Tab-separated table of C-alpha atoms and ligand atoms in Angstrom:
chain	number	residue	atom	x	y	z
A	1	MET	CA	-2.358	32.412	-30.129
A	2	ARG	CA	-3.865	30.286	-32.898
A	3	MET	CA	-4.351	26.523	-32.829
A	4	TYR	CA	-3.329	26.449	-36.509
A	5	ASP	CA	0.161	27.692	-35.602
A	6	LEU	CA	0.516	25.161	-32.804
A	7	ILE	CA	-0.413	22.285	-35.114
A	8	MET	CA	2.129	23.496	-37.662
A	9	LYS	CA	4.814	23.761	-34.991
A	10	LYS	CA	4.270	20.188	-33.849
A	11	ARG	CA	3.976	18.973	-37.444
A	12	ASN	CA	7.436	20.527	-38.035
A	13	ARG	CA	8.871	18.642	-35.030
A	14	MET	CA	9.215	21.674	-32.780
A	15	SER	CA	8.335	21.601	-29.105
A	16	LEU	CA	5.381	23.418	-27.594
A	17	SER	CA	5.813	25.783	-24.667
A	18	ARG	CA	3.945	25.582	-21.351
A	19	GLU	CA	1.750	28.534	-22.407
A	20	GLU	CA	0.931	26.960	-25.770
A	21	ILE	CA	-0.026	23.641	-24.192
A	22	ARG	CA	-2.217	25.365	-21.581
A	23	PHE	CA	-3.891	27.480	-24.268
A	24	MET	CA	-4.648	24.360	-26.327
A	25	ILE	CA	-6.055	22.353	-23.411
A	26	GLN	CA	-8.092	25.176	-21.872
A	27	HIS	CA	-9.606	26.226	-25.191
A	28	TYR	CA	-10.320	22.661	-26.268
A	29	THR	CA	-12.048	21.843	-22.961
A	30	ALA	CA	-14.131	25.007	-23.246
A	31	GLY	CA	-15.216	24.033	-26.780
A	32	PHE	CA	-13.383	26.835	-28.625
A	33	ILE	CA	-11.028	24.504	-30.480
A	34	PRO	CA	-12.885	22.063	-32.759
A	35	ASP	CA	-12.281	18.302	-32.758
A	36	TYR	CA	-10.795	18.377	-36.274
A	37	GLN	CA	-7.976	20.672	-35.183
A	38	MET	CA	-7.319	18.688	-32.025
A	39	SER	CA	-7.313	15.457	-34.088
A	40	ALA	CA	-4.610	16.936	-36.316
A	41	MET	CA	-2.613	17.886	-33.222
A	42	MET	CA	-2.960	14.399	-31.728
A	43	MET	CA	-1.732	12.862	-34.989
A	44	ALA	CA	1.218	15.286	-35.105
A	45	ILE	CA	2.094	14.305	-31.507
A	46	TYR	CA	1.616	10.650	-32.392
A	47	PHE	CA	4.232	10.884	-35.161
A	48	ASN	CA	6.626	13.462	-33.740
A	49	GLY	CA	6.339	12.803	-30.004
A	50	MET	CA	6.698	15.132	-27.061
A	51	ASN	CA	9.727	15.710	-24.875
A	52	ASP	CA	9.625	15.202	-21.077
A	53	GLU	CA	8.830	18.831	-20.339
A	54	GLU	CA	5.976	18.965	-22.878
A	55	THR	CA	4.553	15.713	-21.479
A	56	LEU	CA	4.654	17.095	-17.934
A	57	GLN	CA	3.004	20.351	-19.032
A	58	LEU	CA	0.293	18.477	-20.936
A	59	THR	CA	-0.397	16.365	-17.840
A	60	MET	CA	-0.582	19.391	-15.550
A	61	ALA	CA	-2.849	21.279	-17.950
A	62	MET	CA	-5.243	18.310	-18.160
A	63	ALA	CA	-5.165	17.750	-14.383
A	64	GLU	CA	-6.013	21.417	-13.856
A	65	SER	CA	-8.834	21.406	-16.435
A	66	GLY	CA	-11.314	20.436	-13.695
A	67	ASP	CA	-11.501	19.930	-9.937
A	68	LEU	CA	-8.269	19.324	-8.052
A	69	LEU	CA	-9.180	17.305	-5.013
A	70	ASP	CA	-7.737	18.785	-1.840
A	71	LEU	CA	-7.226	15.911	0.590
A	72	SER	CA	-5.337	17.970	3.172
A	73	ALA	CA	-8.125	17.414	5.731
A	74	ILE	CA	-7.068	13.753	5.874
A	75	ASP	CA	-4.333	13.034	8.405
A	76	GLY	CA	-1.168	11.324	7.188
A	77	ILE	CA	0.383	10.615	3.813
A	78	LYS	CA	-2.313	9.613	1.334
A	79	VAL	CA	-1.131	6.941	-1.079
A	80	ASP	CA	-3.035	6.072	-4.247
A	81	LYS	CA	-2.525	3.065	-6.486
A	82	HIS	CA	-3.255	2.674	-10.168
A	83	SER	CA	-3.161	-0.349	-12.431
A	84	THR	CA	-3.025	-0.156	-16.211
A	85	GLY	CA	-5.498	-3.040	-16.098
A	86	GLY	CA	-5.720	-6.641	-17.086
A	87	VAL	CA	-7.675	-9.868	-16.830
A	88	GLY	CA	-8.537	-10.985	-13.301
A	89	ASP	CA	-7.030	-7.840	-11.816
A	90	LYS	CA	-8.803	-7.612	-8.476
A	91	THR	CA	-5.764	-6.197	-6.720
A	92	SER	CA	-7.380	-3.114	-5.175
A	93	LEU	CA	-9.972	-5.291	-3.397
A	94	ALA	CA	-7.351	-7.035	-1.264
A	95	LEU	CA	-4.523	-4.517	-1.348
A	96	THR	CA	-6.360	-1.432	-0.087
A	97	PRO	CA	-7.598	-3.036	3.179
A	98	MET	CA	-4.146	-4.573	3.733
A	99	VAL	CA	-2.487	-1.179	3.401
A	100	ALA	CA	-5.176	0.621	5.411
A	101	ALA	CA	-4.712	-1.952	8.199
A	102	CYS	CA	-1.031	-0.883	8.279
A	103	GLY	CA	-2.147	2.680	9.021
A	104	VAL	CA	-1.694	4.184	5.542
A	105	PRO	CA	-4.798	6.252	4.697
A	106	VAL	CA	-6.437	5.046	1.488
A	107	ALA	CA	-8.518	7.711	-0.255
A	108	LYS	CA	-9.200	6.272	-3.665
A	109	MET	CA	-11.232	7.314	-6.656
A	110	SER	CA	-12.096	4.362	-8.847
A	111	GLY	CA	-13.935	3.749	-12.076
A	112	ARG	CA	-16.436	1.300	-13.430
A	113	GLY	CA	-14.523	0.391	-16.532
A	114	LEU	CA	-15.349	-0.955	-19.919
A	115	GLY	CA	-14.006	-4.358	-20.741
A	116	HIS	CA	-13.816	-7.963	-19.691
A	117	THR	CA	-15.058	-7.477	-16.140
A	118	GLY	CA	-16.229	-4.414	-14.323
A	119	GLY	CA	-13.940	-1.985	-12.571
A	120	THR	CA	-13.275	-1.952	-8.829
A	121	ILE	CA	-16.588	-0.269	-8.094
A	122	ASP	CA	-18.614	-2.842	-10.051
A	123	LYS	CA	-16.817	-5.619	-8.216
A	124	LEU	CA	-17.529	-4.042	-4.834
A	125	GLU	CA	-21.209	-3.863	-5.751
A	126	SER	CA	-21.215	-7.649	-5.296
A	127	PHE	CA	-21.898	-6.634	-1.667
A	128	PRO	CA	-25.600	-5.708	-1.794
A	129	GLY	CA	-26.117	-2.064	-0.806
A	130	PHE	CA	-22.524	-0.981	-1.444
A	131	SER	CA	-22.384	2.562	-2.789
A	132	VAL	CA	-19.716	5.021	-3.850
A	133	SER	CA	-21.945	8.052	-4.047
A	134	MET	CA	-20.704	10.450	-1.430
A	135	ASP	CA	-19.421	13.991	-1.463
A	136	THR	CA	-15.781	14.784	-0.832
A	137	ASN	CA	-16.452	15.841	2.786
A	138	GLN	CA	-18.032	12.472	3.588
A	139	PHE	CA	-15.183	10.797	1.708
A	140	MET	CA	-12.519	12.542	3.794
A	141	ARG	CA	-14.443	11.986	7.039
A	142	GLN	CA	-14.614	8.248	6.350
A	143	VAL	CA	-10.867	8.056	5.640
A	144	ASN	CA	-10.160	9.868	8.910
A	145	ASP	CA	-12.591	7.554	10.777
A	146	ILE	CA	-11.670	4.125	9.417
A	147	GLY	CA	-8.628	4.720	7.197
A	148	ILE	CA	-10.216	3.817	3.861
A	149	ALA	CA	-12.839	5.072	1.405
A	150	ILE	CA	-13.448	4.590	-2.298
A	151	MET	CA	-15.574	7.002	-4.280
A	152	GLY	CA	-16.553	7.171	-7.941
A	153	GLN	CA	-14.669	9.519	-10.225
A	154	THR	CA	-16.398	12.876	-10.286
A	155	LYS	CA	-17.323	14.150	-13.731
A	156	ASP	CA	-15.133	17.173	-13.126
A	157	LEU	CA	-11.981	15.120	-12.698
A	158	ALA	CA	-9.656	16.041	-15.582
A	159	PRO	CA	-12.466	16.764	-18.086
A	160	ALA	CA	-9.878	17.624	-20.749
A	161	ASP	CA	-8.630	14.051	-20.611
A	162	LYS	CA	-12.154	12.668	-20.888
A	163	LYS	CA	-12.750	14.668	-24.064
A	164	LEU	CA	-9.310	13.990	-25.524
A	165	TYR	CA	-9.381	10.263	-24.768
A	166	ALA	CA	-12.711	9.903	-26.574
A	167	LEU	CA	-11.195	11.736	-29.559
A	168	ARG	CA	-7.996	9.641	-29.535
A	169	ASP	CA	-10.104	6.514	-29.407
A	170	VAL	CA	-11.693	7.282	-32.784
A	171	THR	CA	-8.636	8.809	-34.495
A	172	ALA	CA	-6.149	5.952	-33.922
A	173	THR	CA	-3.990	8.064	-31.602
A	174	VAL	CA	-4.337	6.172	-28.317
A	175	ASP	CA	-1.093	4.226	-28.346
A	176	ASN	CA	1.458	6.978	-27.953
A	177	MET	CA	3.570	6.856	-24.794
A	178	SER	CA	3.363	10.574	-23.921
A	179	LEU	CA	-0.379	10.663	-24.514
A	180	ILE	CA	-1.077	7.529	-22.455
A	181	ALA	CA	1.183	8.633	-19.613
A	182	SER	CA	-0.290	12.141	-19.458
A	183	SER	CA	-3.844	10.781	-19.661
A	184	ILE	CA	-3.383	8.395	-16.726
A	185	MET	CA	-1.309	10.757	-14.622
A	186	SER	CA	-3.611	13.771	-15.108
A	187	LYS	CA	-6.387	11.842	-13.333
A	188	LYS	CA	-4.048	10.607	-10.603
A	189	LEU	CA	-2.655	14.091	-9.924
A	190	ALA	CA	-6.143	15.609	-9.843
A	191	SER	CA	-7.223	12.937	-7.309
A	192	GLY	CA	-5.008	14.619	-4.734
A	193	ALA	CA	-2.887	11.805	-3.231
A	194	ASP	CA	0.565	12.637	-1.862
A	195	ALA	CA	2.093	9.467	-3.265
A	196	ILE	CA	1.223	7.245	-6.210
A	197	VAL	CA	2.111	3.583	-6.754
A	198	LEU	CA	1.647	2.376	-10.337
A	199	ASP	CA	1.144	-1.216	-11.447
A	200	VAL	CA	2.099	-1.304	-15.122
A	201	LYS	CA	1.137	-4.590	-16.757
A	202	THR	CA	2.876	-6.315	-19.624
A	203	GLY	CA	1.951	-9.353	-21.735
A	204	SER	CA	-0.859	-10.676	-23.901
A	205	GLY	CA	-3.614	-9.358	-21.603
A	206	ALA	CA	-2.088	-5.928	-21.105
A	207	PHE	CA	-2.268	-2.630	-22.889
A	208	MET	CA	1.515	-2.817	-23.277
A	209	LYS	CA	2.161	-6.199	-24.881
A	210	GLU	CA	5.939	-5.710	-24.996
A	211	GLU	CA	7.933	-5.547	-21.773
A	212	LYS	CA	10.167	-2.723	-23.037
A	213	ASP	CA	7.062	-0.596	-23.728
A	214	ALA	CA	5.728	-1.280	-20.226
A	215	PHE	CA	9.054	-0.155	-18.742
A	216	ALA	CA	9.066	2.955	-20.923
A	217	LEU	CA	5.492	3.819	-19.859
A	218	ALA	CA	6.330	3.225	-16.195
A	219	GLU	CA	9.406	5.460	-16.459
A	220	GLU	CA	7.437	8.187	-18.186
A	221	MET	CA	4.679	8.151	-15.546
A	222	VAL	CA	7.157	8.123	-12.670
A	223	ARG	CA	8.955	11.075	-14.271
A	224	ILE	CA	5.670	12.978	-14.560
A	225	GLY	CA	4.583	12.182	-10.984
A	226	ARG	CA	7.926	13.230	-9.528
A	227	GLY	CA	8.001	16.302	-11.776
A	228	ALA	CA	4.660	17.257	-10.249
A	229	GLY	CA	6.103	16.856	-6.760
A	230	ARG	CA	4.487	13.528	-5.830
A	231	ASP	CA	6.352	10.516	-4.501
A	232	THR	CA	5.768	8.146	-7.446
A	233	ARG	CA	6.867	4.523	-7.733
A	234	ALA	CA	6.068	1.742	-10.202
A	235	VAL	CA	5.926	-2.018	-10.373
A	236	ILE	CA	6.009	-3.709	-13.784
A	237	SER	CA	4.066	-6.966	-13.529
A	238	ASP	CA	3.089	-9.864	-15.746
A	239	MET	CA	-0.252	-10.042	-17.522
A	240	ASP	CA	0.590	-12.770	-19.980
A	241	GLU	CA	-1.926	-15.012	-18.212
A	242	PRO	CA	-4.829	-14.009	-15.953
A	243	LEU	CA	-3.937	-12.839	-12.440
A	244	GLY	CA	-4.944	-15.419	-9.844
A	245	TYR	CA	-7.599	-17.963	-10.795
A	246	ALA	CA	-10.826	-15.928	-10.806
A	247	ILE	CA	-12.149	-13.753	-13.645
A	248	GLY	CA	-15.546	-12.119	-13.122
A	249	ASN	CA	-16.836	-9.695	-10.546
A	250	ALA	CA	-18.159	-11.692	-7.552
A	251	LEU	CA	-15.689	-14.522	-8.242
A	252	GLU	CA	-12.857	-12.006	-7.995
A	253	VAL	CA	-14.273	-10.564	-4.777
A	254	LYS	CA	-14.289	-14.077	-3.329
A	255	GLU	CA	-10.676	-14.613	-4.392
A	256	ALA	CA	-9.668	-11.319	-2.762
A	257	ILE	CA	-11.426	-12.395	0.464
A	258	ASP	CA	-9.695	-15.801	0.312
A	259	THR	CA	-6.396	-13.929	0.010
A	260	LEU	CA	-7.151	-11.834	3.088
A	261	ASN	CA	-7.937	-15.128	4.828
A	262	GLY	CA	-4.441	-16.386	3.944
A	263	LYS	CA	-5.813	-18.773	1.301
A	264	GLY	CA	-5.242	-16.796	-1.869
A	265	PRO	CA	-3.329	-17.690	-5.040
A	266	GLU	CA	0.424	-17.311	-4.780
A	267	ASP	CA	0.810	-14.895	-7.723
A	268	PHE	CA	-1.962	-12.622	-6.537
A	269	LEU	CA	-0.638	-12.514	-2.977
A	270	GLU	CA	2.842	-11.752	-4.293
A	271	LEU	CA	1.538	-8.810	-6.320
A	272	CYS	CA	-0.393	-7.448	-3.319
A	273	LEU	CA	2.703	-7.731	-1.122
A	274	THR	CA	4.947	-6.057	-3.703
A	275	LEU	CA	2.590	-3.137	-4.352
A	276	GLY	CA	1.690	-2.971	-0.661
A	277	THR	CA	5.351	-2.712	0.299
A	278	SER	CA	5.746	0.329	-1.969
A	279	MET	CA	2.578	1.884	-0.531
A	280	VAL	CA	3.601	1.316	3.093
A	281	LEU	CA	7.050	2.757	2.402
A	282	ALA	CA	5.561	5.755	0.577
A	283	GLY	CA	3.186	6.211	3.536
A	284	LYS	CA	6.227	6.182	5.867
A	285	LYS	CA	4.834	3.401	8.042
A	286	ALA	CA	7.935	1.231	7.652
A	287	GLU	CA	11.625	1.896	7.160
A	288	SER	CA	12.614	-1.026	4.985
A	289	GLU	CA	11.061	-3.325	2.408
A	290	GLU	CA	11.401	-6.262	4.800
A	291	GLU	CA	9.589	-4.412	7.573
A	292	ALA	CA	6.777	-3.333	5.227
A	293	ARG	CA	6.289	-6.840	3.876
A	294	GLU	CA	6.249	-8.317	7.394
A	295	MET	CA	3.630	-5.773	8.452
A	296	LEU	CA	1.406	-6.645	5.507
A	297	LEU	CA	1.698	-10.383	6.137
A	298	GLU	CA	0.933	-9.829	9.812
A	299	LYS	CA	-2.293	-7.967	8.888
A	300	ILE	CA	-3.405	-11.029	6.950
A	301	GLU	CA	-2.356	-13.476	9.667
A	302	ASN	CA	-4.031	-11.592	12.523
A	303	GLY	CA	-7.235	-10.994	10.531
A	304	SER	CA	-7.047	-7.206	10.694
A	305	ALA	CA	-6.921	-6.765	6.888
A	306	LEU	CA	-10.091	-8.852	6.513
A	307	ARG	CA	-11.807	-6.903	9.302
A	308	LYS	CA	-10.737	-3.667	7.583
A	309	LEU	CA	-12.473	-4.832	4.396
A	310	ALA	CA	-15.644	-5.580	6.369
A	311	GLN	CA	-15.497	-2.199	8.104
A	312	PHE	CA	-15.062	-0.465	4.748
A	313	VAL	CA	-17.924	-2.369	3.067
A	314	LYS	CA	-20.206	-1.546	6.016
A	315	ALA	CA	-19.243	2.134	6.035
A	316	GLN	CA	-20.275	2.366	2.372
A	317	GLY	CA	-23.658	0.711	2.930
A	318	GLY	CA	-22.779	-2.840	1.866
A	319	ASP	CA	-23.659	-6.112	3.553
A	320	GLU	CA	-20.392	-6.817	5.376
A	321	SER	CA	-21.528	-10.263	6.569
A	322	LEU	CA	-20.583	-11.536	3.086
A	323	VAL	CA	-16.947	-10.805	3.854
A	324	PHE	CA	-17.140	-13.627	6.404
A	325	GLU	CA	-19.562	-15.795	4.398
A	326	SER	CA	-18.274	-15.317	0.875
A	327	GLU	CA	-20.086	-18.414	-0.374
A	328	ARG	CA	-23.227	-16.198	-0.291
A	329	LEU	CA	-21.824	-13.772	-2.895
A	330	PRO	CA	-23.757	-13.755	-6.210
A	331	ARG	CA	-23.280	-17.062	-8.066
A	332	ALA	CA	-24.589	-17.905	-11.568
A	333	SER	CA	-27.220	-20.599	-12.084
A	334	MET	CA	-25.244	-22.787	-14.523
A	335	GLU	CA	-21.692	-24.043	-14.789
A	336	LYS	CA	-19.635	-25.978	-17.333
A	337	THR	CA	-16.092	-27.241	-17.218
A	338	VAL	CA	-13.391	-27.159	-19.856
A	339	THR	CA	-11.202	-30.239	-19.682
A	340	ALA	CA	-7.782	-31.123	-21.086
A	341	ALA	CA	-7.870	-32.922	-24.415
A	342	ARG	CA	-4.535	-34.638	-23.667
A	343	ASP	CA	-1.777	-35.092	-21.114
A	344	GLY	CA	0.870	-32.379	-20.975
A	345	PHE	CA	1.659	-28.970	-19.523
A	346	VAL	CA	-0.234	-25.689	-19.891
A	347	SER	CA	2.049	-23.624	-22.123
A	348	HIS	CA	-0.029	-20.499	-22.697
A	349	ILE	CA	-3.398	-19.019	-21.777
A	350	ASP	CA	-4.439	-16.295	-24.185
A	351	CYS	CA	-5.238	-13.669	-21.638
A	352	ASP	CA	-7.407	-11.420	-23.812
A	353	GLU	CA	-9.440	-14.447	-24.914
A	354	ALA	CA	-10.003	-15.499	-21.292
A	355	GLY	CA	-11.265	-11.977	-20.662
A	356	ILE	CA	-13.553	-12.156	-23.687
A	357	CYS	CA	-15.070	-15.356	-22.253
A	358	SER	CA	-16.047	-13.334	-19.159
A	359	LEU	CA	-17.494	-10.636	-21.418
A	360	ILE	CA	-19.532	-13.199	-23.409
A	361	LEU	CA	-20.921	-14.570	-20.136
A	362	GLY	CA	-22.115	-11.042	-19.265
A	363	GLY	CA	-19.410	-10.108	-16.745
A	364	GLY	CA	-18.182	-7.007	-18.579
A	365	ARG	CA	-19.423	-3.995	-20.479
A	366	GLU	CA	-19.152	-3.452	-24.200
A	367	THR	CA	-20.613	0.042	-24.002
A	368	LYS	CA	-20.971	2.490	-21.128
A	369	GLU	CA	-24.679	1.673	-20.967
A	370	SER	CA	-24.381	-2.151	-20.750
A	371	ALA	CA	-25.540	-3.838	-17.567
A	372	ILE	CA	-23.128	-6.163	-15.804
A	373	ASP	CA	-23.899	-9.623	-14.431
A	374	LEU	CA	-21.889	-9.811	-11.210
A	375	SER	CA	-22.421	-13.543	-10.772
A	376	VAL	CA	-20.757	-14.926	-13.925
A	377	GLY	CA	-17.162	-15.648	-14.872
A	378	LEU	CA	-14.385	-18.207	-14.948
A	379	LEU	CA	-12.485	-20.048	-12.284
A	380	LEU	CA	-9.267	-21.472	-13.665
A	381	SER	CA	-7.959	-24.745	-12.272
A	382	LYS	CA	-4.676	-24.762	-14.158
A	383	LYS	CA	-2.224	-22.024	-14.995
A	384	VAL	CA	0.859	-21.812	-17.201
A	385	GLY	CA	3.464	-24.413	-16.222
A	386	ASP	CA	0.965	-26.745	-14.524
A	387	MET	CA	0.918	-30.409	-15.467
A	388	VAL	CA	-2.444	-31.778	-16.698
A	389	LYS	CA	-3.859	-35.190	-17.389
A	390	GLN	CA	-6.333	-35.830	-20.184
A	391	GLY	CA	-9.871	-35.109	-18.915
A	392	GLU	CA	-8.689	-32.951	-15.998
A	393	THR	CA	-10.494	-29.630	-15.475
A	394	LEU	CA	-8.722	-26.602	-16.920
A	395	ALA	CA	-11.426	-24.118	-15.902
A	396	THR	CA	-15.022	-23.899	-14.719
A	397	LEU	CA	-17.233	-21.333	-16.388
A	398	TYR	CA	-20.285	-19.848	-14.638
A	399	GLY	CA	-23.184	-18.310	-16.570
A	400	ASN	CA	-26.882	-17.597	-16.643
A	401	ASP	CA	-27.398	-18.099	-20.374
A	402	ALA	CA	-26.883	-21.551	-21.898
A	403	ALA	CA	-25.874	-20.316	-25.373
A	404	ALA	CA	-23.364	-17.813	-23.968
A	405	LEU	CA	-21.962	-20.495	-21.677
A	406	SER	CA	-21.408	-22.890	-24.605
A	407	GLU	CA	-19.780	-20.151	-26.687
A	408	ALA	CA	-17.452	-19.186	-23.829
A	409	VAL	CA	-16.510	-22.836	-23.252
A	410	GLU	CA	-15.479	-23.220	-26.908
A	411	ARG	CA	-13.417	-20.034	-26.780
A	412	TYR	CA	-11.674	-20.980	-23.560
A	413	LYS	CA	-10.824	-24.402	-25.032
A	414	ALA	CA	-9.055	-22.638	-27.891
A	415	ALA	CA	-7.375	-20.127	-25.562
A	416	CYS	CA	-5.723	-22.661	-23.257
A	417	HIS	CA	-2.757	-24.364	-24.935
A	418	ILE	CA	-1.144	-27.613	-23.825
A	419	THR	CA	2.266	-28.920	-24.901
A	420	GLU	CA	4.007	-32.175	-24.256
A	421	GLY	CA	7.116	-30.983	-22.415
A	422	PRO	CA	7.463	-28.986	-19.181
A	423	VAL	CA	7.018	-25.224	-19.384
A	424	GLU	CA	8.798	-22.631	-17.276
A	425	LYS	CA	6.587	-20.236	-15.296
A	426	ARG	CA	7.229	-16.551	-16.044
A	427	SER	CA	8.087	-14.422	-13.049
A	428	LEU	CA	5.224	-12.171	-11.987
A	429	ILE	CA	7.245	-9.106	-10.986
A	430	ARG	CA	9.246	-7.881	-13.969
A	431	GLY	CA	10.757	-4.820	-12.426
A	432	MET	CA	10.337	-1.912	-10.087
A	433	ILE	CA	11.030	1.799	-10.090
A	434	CYS	CA	11.274	2.905	-6.494
B	501	URA	N1	-5.911	4.605	-19.921
B	501	URA	C1	-6.081	5.933	-19.811
B	501	URA	O1	-6.651	6.424	-18.840
B	501	URA	N2	-5.616	6.716	-20.811
B	501	URA	C2	-4.978	6.235	-21.903
B	501	URA	O2	-4.575	7.004	-22.755
B	501	URA	C3	-4.817	4.847	-22.008
B	501	URA	C4	-5.291	4.045	-20.991
């Protein structure tokens, strides 16, 4: 088999066989196919697409390019959750203890993430001492002991995807549905869960700006997951404004704790309950949506979800006392407010811009090497649809650098739009595939 022939086939709009796709992925991962040939293939796929079978085979080949985690030593149905990401997305921090408290084992691999804030692991490092370095035996033991563990992604998890994603990033071939779906799902399949619940975001702060694209991506990923024999479900949710009120690592941890204390933002709680319902059903701990939702709410009301978070933080070396005294989480030394220039209603918050404010304050990473400041970020006071009076606070920004704080304030001012007349709130949950 020659890569040249495969490129020509795809260029001529023909489909690739399972064997051809496996040859291409195995030889590329091993370094026998050069980047320039793979770039040509990615561009051919970008223009001519892949059918469902090719997309599934590409996903499987990438998943099998490295370690396939065998979680069979963990009792019960293991359910993983994945979000396509967005601004203020701290969902895993509250959702995983809620679900674990319902008896669904949570064995999750998470990342650190480039972008506006850190990934789940960075956020959890707001608890001094918290660590995700453990081997898979320790990981499985902890899930069997307390029902929840989060470890960092091993470097051998879908290495083909790592190499291909870096190539796509510099050859303008990221935004193709089959390539995105196979990239995400290869890592999820390799992580070994029995069931996968996907949170696909749509709106100005999401990867998929258009709702129809988010639905198409969700459908494609569900098709792949089911094709690979995993119970796969998806929720399509709004990311046209930040999720909840907090953006920034420790601020988001505090908001997740508030939610487990029954004092969280309505939209964030709703998302946790919707995703949690799918996870509890996939984990076969409830028979109906109503029962699953009730169970999740009960775990908040009786404090067991909060205690599960504390138990999890402690098991991974973190200071769990902060779960009960969240005011001691890292907090920046300076703060500034952004106030409304006139009376009216918040009509739009440019989500990406709000995220960039967090990045400017030091809350995110621009490169893999950048250090993250866990203490900085934004706390919104008003969201889309809210009425405001001139001079009222729209958001408070927290920083440790005066110049960065002033720059972020100016950007947030421009990102938060006010109109005269009332504005309808968009619904958070746009759809589900269950
Ligand atoms: N996230 C991924 O992991 N892969 C993509 O291709 C896009 C987003």
